[in-house]
Tab-separated table of C-alpha atoms in Angstrom:
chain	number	residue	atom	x	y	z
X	1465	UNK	CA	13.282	25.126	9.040
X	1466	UNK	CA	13.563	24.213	12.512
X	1467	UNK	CA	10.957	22.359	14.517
X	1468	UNK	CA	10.926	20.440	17.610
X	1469	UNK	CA	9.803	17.029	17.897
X	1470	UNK	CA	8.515	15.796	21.454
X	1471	UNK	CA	8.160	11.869	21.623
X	1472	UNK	CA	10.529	9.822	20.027
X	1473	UNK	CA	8.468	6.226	19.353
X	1474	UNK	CA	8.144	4.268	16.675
X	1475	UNK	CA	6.933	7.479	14.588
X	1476	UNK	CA	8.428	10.293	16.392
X	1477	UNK	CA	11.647	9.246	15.643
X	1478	UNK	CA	11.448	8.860	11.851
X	1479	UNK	CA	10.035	11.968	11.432
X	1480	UNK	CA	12.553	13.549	12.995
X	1481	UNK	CA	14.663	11.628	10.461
X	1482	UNK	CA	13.086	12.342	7.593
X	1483	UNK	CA	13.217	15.590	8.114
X	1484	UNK	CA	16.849	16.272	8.522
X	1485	UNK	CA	17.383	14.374	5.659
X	1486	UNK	CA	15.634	17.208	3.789
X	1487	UNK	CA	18.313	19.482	5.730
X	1488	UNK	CA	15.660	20.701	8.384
X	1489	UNK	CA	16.876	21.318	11.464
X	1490	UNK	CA	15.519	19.290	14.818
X	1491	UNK	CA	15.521	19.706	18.529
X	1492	UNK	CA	13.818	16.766	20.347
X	1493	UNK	CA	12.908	15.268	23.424
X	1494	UNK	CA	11.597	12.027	25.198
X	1495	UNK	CA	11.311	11.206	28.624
X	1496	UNK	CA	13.813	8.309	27.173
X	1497	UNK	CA	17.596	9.668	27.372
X	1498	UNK	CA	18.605	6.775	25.174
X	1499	UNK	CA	16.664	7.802	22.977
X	1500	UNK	CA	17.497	10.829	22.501
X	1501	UNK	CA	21.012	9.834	22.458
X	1502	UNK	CA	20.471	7.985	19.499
X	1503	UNK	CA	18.544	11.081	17.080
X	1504	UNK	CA	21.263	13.461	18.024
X	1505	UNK	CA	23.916	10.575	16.523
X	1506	UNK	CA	21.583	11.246	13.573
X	1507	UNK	CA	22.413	15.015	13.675
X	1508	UNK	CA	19.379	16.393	15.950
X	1509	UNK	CA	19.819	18.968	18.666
X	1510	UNK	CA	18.936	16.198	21.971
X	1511	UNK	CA	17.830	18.207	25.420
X	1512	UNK	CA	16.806	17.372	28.879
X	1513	UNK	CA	12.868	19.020	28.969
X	1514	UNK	CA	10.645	21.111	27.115
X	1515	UNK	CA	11.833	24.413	28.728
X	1516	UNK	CA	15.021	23.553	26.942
X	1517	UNK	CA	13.991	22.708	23.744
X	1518	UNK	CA	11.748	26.639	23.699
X	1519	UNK	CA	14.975	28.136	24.750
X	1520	UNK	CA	16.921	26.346	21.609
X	1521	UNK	CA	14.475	27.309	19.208
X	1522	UNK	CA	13.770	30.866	17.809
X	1523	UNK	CA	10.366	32.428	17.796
X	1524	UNK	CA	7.677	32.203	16.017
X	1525	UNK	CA	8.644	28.567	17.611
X	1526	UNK	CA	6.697	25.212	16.010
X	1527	UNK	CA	6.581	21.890	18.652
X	1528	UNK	CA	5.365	18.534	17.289
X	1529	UNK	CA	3.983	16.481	19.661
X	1530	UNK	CA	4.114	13.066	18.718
X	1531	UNK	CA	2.651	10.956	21.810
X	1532	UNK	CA	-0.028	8.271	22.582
X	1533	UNK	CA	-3.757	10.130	22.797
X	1534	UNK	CA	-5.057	11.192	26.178
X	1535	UNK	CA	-3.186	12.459	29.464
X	1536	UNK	CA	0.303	12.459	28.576
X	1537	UNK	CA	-0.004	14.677	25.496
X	1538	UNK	CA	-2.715	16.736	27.146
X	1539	UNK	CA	-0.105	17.231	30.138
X	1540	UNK	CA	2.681	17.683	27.274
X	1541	UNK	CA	0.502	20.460	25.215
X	1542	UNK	CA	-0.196	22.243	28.807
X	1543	UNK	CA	3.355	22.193	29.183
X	1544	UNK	CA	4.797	23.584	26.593
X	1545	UNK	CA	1.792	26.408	26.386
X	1546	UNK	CA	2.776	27.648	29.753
X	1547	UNK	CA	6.780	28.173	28.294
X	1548	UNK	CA	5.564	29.261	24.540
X	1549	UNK	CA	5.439	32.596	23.627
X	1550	UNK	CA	2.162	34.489	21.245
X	1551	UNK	CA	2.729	33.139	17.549
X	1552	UNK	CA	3.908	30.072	18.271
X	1553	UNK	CA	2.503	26.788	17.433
X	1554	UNK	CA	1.796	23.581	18.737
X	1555	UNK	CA	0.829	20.536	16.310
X	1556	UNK	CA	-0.515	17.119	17.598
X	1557	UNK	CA	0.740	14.403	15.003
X	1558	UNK	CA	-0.817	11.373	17.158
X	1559	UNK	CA	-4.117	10.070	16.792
X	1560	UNK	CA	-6.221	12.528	19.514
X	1561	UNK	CA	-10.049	12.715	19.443
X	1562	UNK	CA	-11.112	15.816	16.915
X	1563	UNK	CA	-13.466	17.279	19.857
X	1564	UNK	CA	-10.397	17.378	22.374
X	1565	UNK	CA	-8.499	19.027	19.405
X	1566	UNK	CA	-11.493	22.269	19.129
X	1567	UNK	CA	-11.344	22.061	22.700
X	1568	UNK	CA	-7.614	22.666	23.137
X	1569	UNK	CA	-7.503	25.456	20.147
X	1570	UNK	CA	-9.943	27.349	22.081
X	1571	UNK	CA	-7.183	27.203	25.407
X	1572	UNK	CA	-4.362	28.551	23.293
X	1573	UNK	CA	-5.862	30.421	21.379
X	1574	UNK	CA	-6.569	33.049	24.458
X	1575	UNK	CA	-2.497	33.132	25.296
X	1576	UNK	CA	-2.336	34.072	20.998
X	1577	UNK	CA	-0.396	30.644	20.465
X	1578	UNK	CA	-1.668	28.371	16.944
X	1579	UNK	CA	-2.624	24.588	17.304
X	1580	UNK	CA	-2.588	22.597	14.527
X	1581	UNK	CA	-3.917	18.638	14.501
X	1582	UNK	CA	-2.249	16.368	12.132
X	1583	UNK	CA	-3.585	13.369	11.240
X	1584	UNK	CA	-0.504	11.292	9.906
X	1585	UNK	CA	-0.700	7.863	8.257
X	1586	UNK	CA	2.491	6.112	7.603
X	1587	UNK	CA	3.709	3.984	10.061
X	1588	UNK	CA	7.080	2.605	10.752
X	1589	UNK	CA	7.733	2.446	7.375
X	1590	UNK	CA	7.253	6.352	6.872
X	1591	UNK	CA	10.542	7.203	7.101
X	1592	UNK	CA	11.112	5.799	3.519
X	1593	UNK	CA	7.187	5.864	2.060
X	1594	UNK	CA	7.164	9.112	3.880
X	1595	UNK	CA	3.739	10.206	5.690
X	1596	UNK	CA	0.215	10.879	4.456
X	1597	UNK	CA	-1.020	13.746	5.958
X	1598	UNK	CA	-4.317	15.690	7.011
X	1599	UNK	CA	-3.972	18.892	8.436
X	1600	UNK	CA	-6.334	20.710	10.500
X	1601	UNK	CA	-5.874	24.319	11.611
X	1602	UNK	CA	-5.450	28.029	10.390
X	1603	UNK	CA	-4.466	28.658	7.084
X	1604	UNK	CA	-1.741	31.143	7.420
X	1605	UNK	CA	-0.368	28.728	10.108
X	1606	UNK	CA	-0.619	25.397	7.692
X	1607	UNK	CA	1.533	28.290	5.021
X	1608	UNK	CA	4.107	28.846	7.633
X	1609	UNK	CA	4.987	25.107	8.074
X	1610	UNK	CA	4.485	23.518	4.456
X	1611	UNK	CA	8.265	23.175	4.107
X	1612	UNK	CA	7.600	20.942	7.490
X	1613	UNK	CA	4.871	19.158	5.797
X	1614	UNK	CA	6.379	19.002	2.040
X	1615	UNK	CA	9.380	17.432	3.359
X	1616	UNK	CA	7.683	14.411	5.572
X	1617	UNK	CA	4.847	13.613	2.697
X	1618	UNK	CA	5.187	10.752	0.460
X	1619	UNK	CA	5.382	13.148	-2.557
X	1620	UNK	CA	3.884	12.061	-6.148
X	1621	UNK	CA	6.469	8.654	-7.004
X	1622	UNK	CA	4.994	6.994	-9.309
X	1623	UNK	CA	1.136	6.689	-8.794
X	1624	UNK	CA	-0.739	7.830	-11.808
X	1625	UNK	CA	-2.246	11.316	-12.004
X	1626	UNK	CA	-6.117	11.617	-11.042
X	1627	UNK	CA	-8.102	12.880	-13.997
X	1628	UNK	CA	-9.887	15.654	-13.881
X	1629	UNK	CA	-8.224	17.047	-11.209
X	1630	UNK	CA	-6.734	20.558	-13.116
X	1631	UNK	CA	-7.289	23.676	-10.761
X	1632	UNK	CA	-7.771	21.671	-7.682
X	1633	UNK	CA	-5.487	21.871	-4.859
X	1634	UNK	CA	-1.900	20.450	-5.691
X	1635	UNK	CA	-0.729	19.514	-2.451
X	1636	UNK	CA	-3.659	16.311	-2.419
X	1637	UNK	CA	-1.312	14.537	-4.937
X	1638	UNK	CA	1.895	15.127	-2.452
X	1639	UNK	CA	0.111	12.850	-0.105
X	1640	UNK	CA	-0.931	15.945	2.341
X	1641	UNK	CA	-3.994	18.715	2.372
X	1642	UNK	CA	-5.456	21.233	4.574
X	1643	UNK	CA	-8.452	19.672	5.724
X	1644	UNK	CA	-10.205	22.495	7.687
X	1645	UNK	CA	-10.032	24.053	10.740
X	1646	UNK	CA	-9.245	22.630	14.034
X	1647	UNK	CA	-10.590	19.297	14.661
X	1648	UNK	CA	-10.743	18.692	11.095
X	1649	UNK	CA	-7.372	17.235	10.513
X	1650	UNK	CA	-7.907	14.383	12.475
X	1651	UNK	CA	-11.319	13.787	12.343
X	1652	UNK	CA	-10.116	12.642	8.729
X	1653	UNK	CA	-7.830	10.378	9.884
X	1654	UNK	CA	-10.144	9.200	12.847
X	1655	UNK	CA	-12.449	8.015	9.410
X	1656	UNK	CA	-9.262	6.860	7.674
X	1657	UNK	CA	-8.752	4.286	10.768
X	1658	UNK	CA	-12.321	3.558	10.416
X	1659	UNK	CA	-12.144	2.369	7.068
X	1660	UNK	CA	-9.035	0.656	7.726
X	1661	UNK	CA	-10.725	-1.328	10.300
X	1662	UNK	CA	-13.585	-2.552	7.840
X	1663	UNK	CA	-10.638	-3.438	4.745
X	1664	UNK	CA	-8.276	-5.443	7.641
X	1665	UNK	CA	-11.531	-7.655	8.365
X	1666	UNK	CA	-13.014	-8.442	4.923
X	1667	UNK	CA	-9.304	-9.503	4.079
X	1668	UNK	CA	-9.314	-11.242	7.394
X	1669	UNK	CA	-12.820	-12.967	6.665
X	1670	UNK	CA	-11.637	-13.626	3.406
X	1671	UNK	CA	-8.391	-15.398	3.934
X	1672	UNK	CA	-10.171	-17.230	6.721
X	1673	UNK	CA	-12.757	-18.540	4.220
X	1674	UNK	CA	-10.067	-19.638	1.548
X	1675	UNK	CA	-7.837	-21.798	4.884
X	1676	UNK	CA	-11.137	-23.844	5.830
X	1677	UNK	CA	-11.797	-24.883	2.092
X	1678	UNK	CA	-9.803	-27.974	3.487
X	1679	UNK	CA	-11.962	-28.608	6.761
X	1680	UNK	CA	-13.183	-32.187	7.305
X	1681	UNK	CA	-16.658	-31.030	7.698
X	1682	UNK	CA	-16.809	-30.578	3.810
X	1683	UNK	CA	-17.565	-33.393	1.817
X	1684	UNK	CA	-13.609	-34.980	0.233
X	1685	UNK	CA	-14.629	-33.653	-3.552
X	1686	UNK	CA	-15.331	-30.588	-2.071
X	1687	UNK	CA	-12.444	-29.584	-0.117
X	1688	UNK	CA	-9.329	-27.615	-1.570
X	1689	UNK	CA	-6.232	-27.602	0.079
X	1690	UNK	CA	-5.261	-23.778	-0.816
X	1691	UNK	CA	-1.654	-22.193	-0.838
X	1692	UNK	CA	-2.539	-19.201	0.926
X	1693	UNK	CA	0.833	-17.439	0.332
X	1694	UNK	CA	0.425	-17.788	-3.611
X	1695	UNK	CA	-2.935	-16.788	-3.449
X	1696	UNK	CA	-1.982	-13.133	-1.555
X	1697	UNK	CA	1.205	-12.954	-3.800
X	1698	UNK	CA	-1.393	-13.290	-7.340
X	1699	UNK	CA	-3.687	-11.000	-6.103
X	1700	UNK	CA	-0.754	-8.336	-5.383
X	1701	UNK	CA	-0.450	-8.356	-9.404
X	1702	UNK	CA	-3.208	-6.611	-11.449
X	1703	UNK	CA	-6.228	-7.707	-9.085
X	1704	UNK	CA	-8.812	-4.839	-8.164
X	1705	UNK	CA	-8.586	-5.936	-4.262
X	1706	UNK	CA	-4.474	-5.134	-4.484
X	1707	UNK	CA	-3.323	-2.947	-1.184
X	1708	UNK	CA	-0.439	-2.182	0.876
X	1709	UNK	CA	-2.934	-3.791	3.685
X	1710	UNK	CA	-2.485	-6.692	1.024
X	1711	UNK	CA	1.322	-6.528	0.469
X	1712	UNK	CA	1.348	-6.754	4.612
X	1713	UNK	CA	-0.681	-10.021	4.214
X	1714	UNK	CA	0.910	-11.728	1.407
X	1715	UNK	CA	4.987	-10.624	3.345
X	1716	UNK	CA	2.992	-12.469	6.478
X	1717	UNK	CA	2.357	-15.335	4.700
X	1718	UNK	CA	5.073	-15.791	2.643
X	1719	UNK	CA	6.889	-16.041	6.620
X	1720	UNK	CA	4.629	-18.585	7.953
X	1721	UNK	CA	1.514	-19.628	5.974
X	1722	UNK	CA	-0.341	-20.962	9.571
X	1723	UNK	CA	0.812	-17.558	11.253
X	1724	UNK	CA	1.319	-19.535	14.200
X	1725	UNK	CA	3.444	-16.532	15.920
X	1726	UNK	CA	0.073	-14.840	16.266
X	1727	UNK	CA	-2.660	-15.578	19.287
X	1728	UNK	CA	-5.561	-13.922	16.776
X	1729	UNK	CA	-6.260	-11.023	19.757
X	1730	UNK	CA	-6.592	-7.804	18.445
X	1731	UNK	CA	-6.519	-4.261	20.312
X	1732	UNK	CA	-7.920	-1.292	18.938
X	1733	UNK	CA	-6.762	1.864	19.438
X	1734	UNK	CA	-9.638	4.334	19.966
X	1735	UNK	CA	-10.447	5.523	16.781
X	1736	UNK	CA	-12.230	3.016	14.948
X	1737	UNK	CA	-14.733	3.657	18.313
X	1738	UNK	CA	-14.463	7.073	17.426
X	1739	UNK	CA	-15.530	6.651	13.999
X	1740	UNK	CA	-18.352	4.942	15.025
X	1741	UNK	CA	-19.839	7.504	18.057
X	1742	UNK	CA	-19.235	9.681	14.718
X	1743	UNK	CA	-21.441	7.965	12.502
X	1744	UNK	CA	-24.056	7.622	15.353
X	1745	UNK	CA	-23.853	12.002	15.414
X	1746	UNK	CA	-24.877	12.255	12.145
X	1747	UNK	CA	-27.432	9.084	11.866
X	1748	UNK	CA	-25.219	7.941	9.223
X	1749	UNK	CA	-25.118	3.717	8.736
X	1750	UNK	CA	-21.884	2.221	9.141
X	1751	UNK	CA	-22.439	-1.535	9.078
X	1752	UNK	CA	-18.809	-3.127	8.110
X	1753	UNK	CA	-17.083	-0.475	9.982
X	1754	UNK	CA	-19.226	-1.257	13.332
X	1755	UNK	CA	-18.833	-5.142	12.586
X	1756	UNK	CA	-15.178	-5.295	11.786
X	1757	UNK	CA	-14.805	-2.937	15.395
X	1758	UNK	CA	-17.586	-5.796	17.387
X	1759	UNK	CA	-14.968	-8.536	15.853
X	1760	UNK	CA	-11.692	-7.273	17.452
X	1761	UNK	CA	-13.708	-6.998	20.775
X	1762	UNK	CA	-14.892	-10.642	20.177
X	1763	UNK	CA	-11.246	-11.839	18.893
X	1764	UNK	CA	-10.565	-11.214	22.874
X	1765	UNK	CA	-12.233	-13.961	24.132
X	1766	UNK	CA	-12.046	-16.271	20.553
X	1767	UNK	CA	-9.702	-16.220	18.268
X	1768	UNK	CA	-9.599	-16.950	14.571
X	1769	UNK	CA	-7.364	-17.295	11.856
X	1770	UNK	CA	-8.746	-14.293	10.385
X	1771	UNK	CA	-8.604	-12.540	13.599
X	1772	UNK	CA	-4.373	-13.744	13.665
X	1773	UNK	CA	-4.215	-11.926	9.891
X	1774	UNK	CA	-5.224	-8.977	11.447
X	1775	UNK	CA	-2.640	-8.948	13.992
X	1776	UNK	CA	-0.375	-9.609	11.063
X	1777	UNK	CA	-1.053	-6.795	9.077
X	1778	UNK	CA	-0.965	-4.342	12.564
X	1779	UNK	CA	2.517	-5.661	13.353
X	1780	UNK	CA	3.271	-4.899	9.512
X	1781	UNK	CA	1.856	-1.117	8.867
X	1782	UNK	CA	2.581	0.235	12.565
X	1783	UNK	CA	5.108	-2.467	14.883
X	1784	UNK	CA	2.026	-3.251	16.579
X	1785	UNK	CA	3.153	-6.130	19.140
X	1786	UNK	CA	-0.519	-7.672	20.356
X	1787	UNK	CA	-1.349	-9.205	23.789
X	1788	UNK	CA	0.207	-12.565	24.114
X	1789	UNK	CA	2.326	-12.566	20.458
X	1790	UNK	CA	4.984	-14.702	20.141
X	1791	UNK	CA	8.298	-13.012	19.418
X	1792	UNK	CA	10.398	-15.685	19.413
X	1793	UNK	CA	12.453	-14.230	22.200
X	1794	UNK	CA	12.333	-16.107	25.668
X	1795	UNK	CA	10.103	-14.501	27.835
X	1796	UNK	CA	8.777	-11.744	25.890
């Protein structure tokens, strides 16, 4: 198929990737010439603005929009609406609010073009894992572009099958599904980032716990002087708490067992708040998730060792670089 891919970050890119690998074809565009410079070395079709890139696709058109949530993807999906023509579709990969999602179907939907939301999990490392997605939209639309989606999911490997799970839909165990209508695909993955925030801190907590078992204000007999790297790397094998969120910890550690590149602040990025307003909708409790989002506002103004685990693991899963990290690189 061809598809064109607007926004060419840390995600954007490998998507684009992956999917010529699987011999799709790909015209992008970022407001970064380098950039696109560098995908079309790759074998994608590079061009200078989004009226170009609808010209050099054929209709029914698809456009992913892969950009940071709020104005600049609104202003990109406004865009490209005013240039598309009736059957074509938009898809937001990034990680927008579910209501704006509903909000912008109902826009587009009056000009006859499709909007699909696409909650996708994968992070920088994507391009080889591949992505997990969850797809909101119409179902004849989702149809259309499951070679798209087929080609950028993780696929079965190696995991074990589910039991139980005869008759149910297949695509689940390719690491994508069709989640519902608009709204619905990332309101999934606005939960997903909910739950990661809650699993980040009671590692964090944890680890935290385990490095002050040496702390002067225990009595001598009753300090241990743990090896923090060992103790990530044994619970990797066989343990019932193993994770990629755990690999991340135990490759951080294995680095630098102090993690001393870290300051311990941590950013969120909108949807663990999300999750939260959500859970306040629906009067449904949400303790860790609300605590472990409360103690990256506090890791602001205090910091932790915990708090400089989570950083870890964010650099690790997505290339987040947090306020006042230490790169190594003079005056970064």
């Amino acid at each position: 198929m061809k598809i064109g891919i607007v926004g060419l970050g840390r995600m954007g890119a490998n998507i684009s990737r992956r999917l010529m690998r699987a011999e799709h074809e790909c015209v992008v565009f970022d407001k970064s010439a380098d950039t696109v410079k560098d995908l079309q070395k790759d074998g994608a079709t590079g061009v200078g603005d989004l009226a170009a890139m609808i010209k050099a696709l054929e209709a029914p058109r698809a456009v992913w929009v892969m950009l940071p949530s709020g104005h600049i993807t609104e202003e990109t999906i406004e865009a490209l609406a005013g240039l598309m023509d009736k059957d074509d579709v938009i898809i937001d990969g990034g990680n927008t609010f579910y209501k704006d999602d509903i909000r912008r179907a109902a826009t587009l939907r009056k000009k006859f073009i499709h909007y699909l939301d696409v909650g996708t999990s994968g992070g920088i490392w994507g391009i080889e894992r591949g992505y997990c997605m969850m797809i909101g939209g119409e179902a004849d639309v989702v149809k259309r572009l499951d070679p798209i989606f087929k080609s950028l999911a993780p696929g079965i490997g190696t995991i074990e099958k589910t039991p139980d799970r005869d008759g149910k839909d297949p695509r689940a165990e390719q690491g994508y599904i069709h989640a519902g209508p608009v709204g619905a695909g990332h309101f999934v993955k606005m939960v997903h980032n909910g739950i990661e925030y809650g699993l980040m801190q009671a590692y964090a907590e944890g680890f935290d716990v385990l490095r002050n078992k040496f702390s002067t204000d225990l009595p001598e007999d009753h300090r241990f002087e743990l090896n923090l790297a060992d103790i990530a790397e044994v619970w990797r094998r066989g343990s019932v708490v193993s994770s990629w969120l755990l690999d991340l910890t135990a490759s951080a550690l294995a680095k630098d067992e102090q993690l001393t590149n870290y300051t311990g602040y941590v950013e969120d990025s909108g949807e663990g708040r999300w999750t939260i307003e959500a859970a306040i909708e629906e009067a449904v409790p949400a303790e860790v998730l609300t605590a472990s989002l409360f103690a990256r506002f506090r890791s602001r103004k205090e910091h932790t060792f915990g708090e400089k685990m989570l950083s870890a693991m964010r650099q690790g899963f997505g290339g987040h670089i947090e306020q006042g990290h230490d790169t190594g690189k003079k005056g970064s």
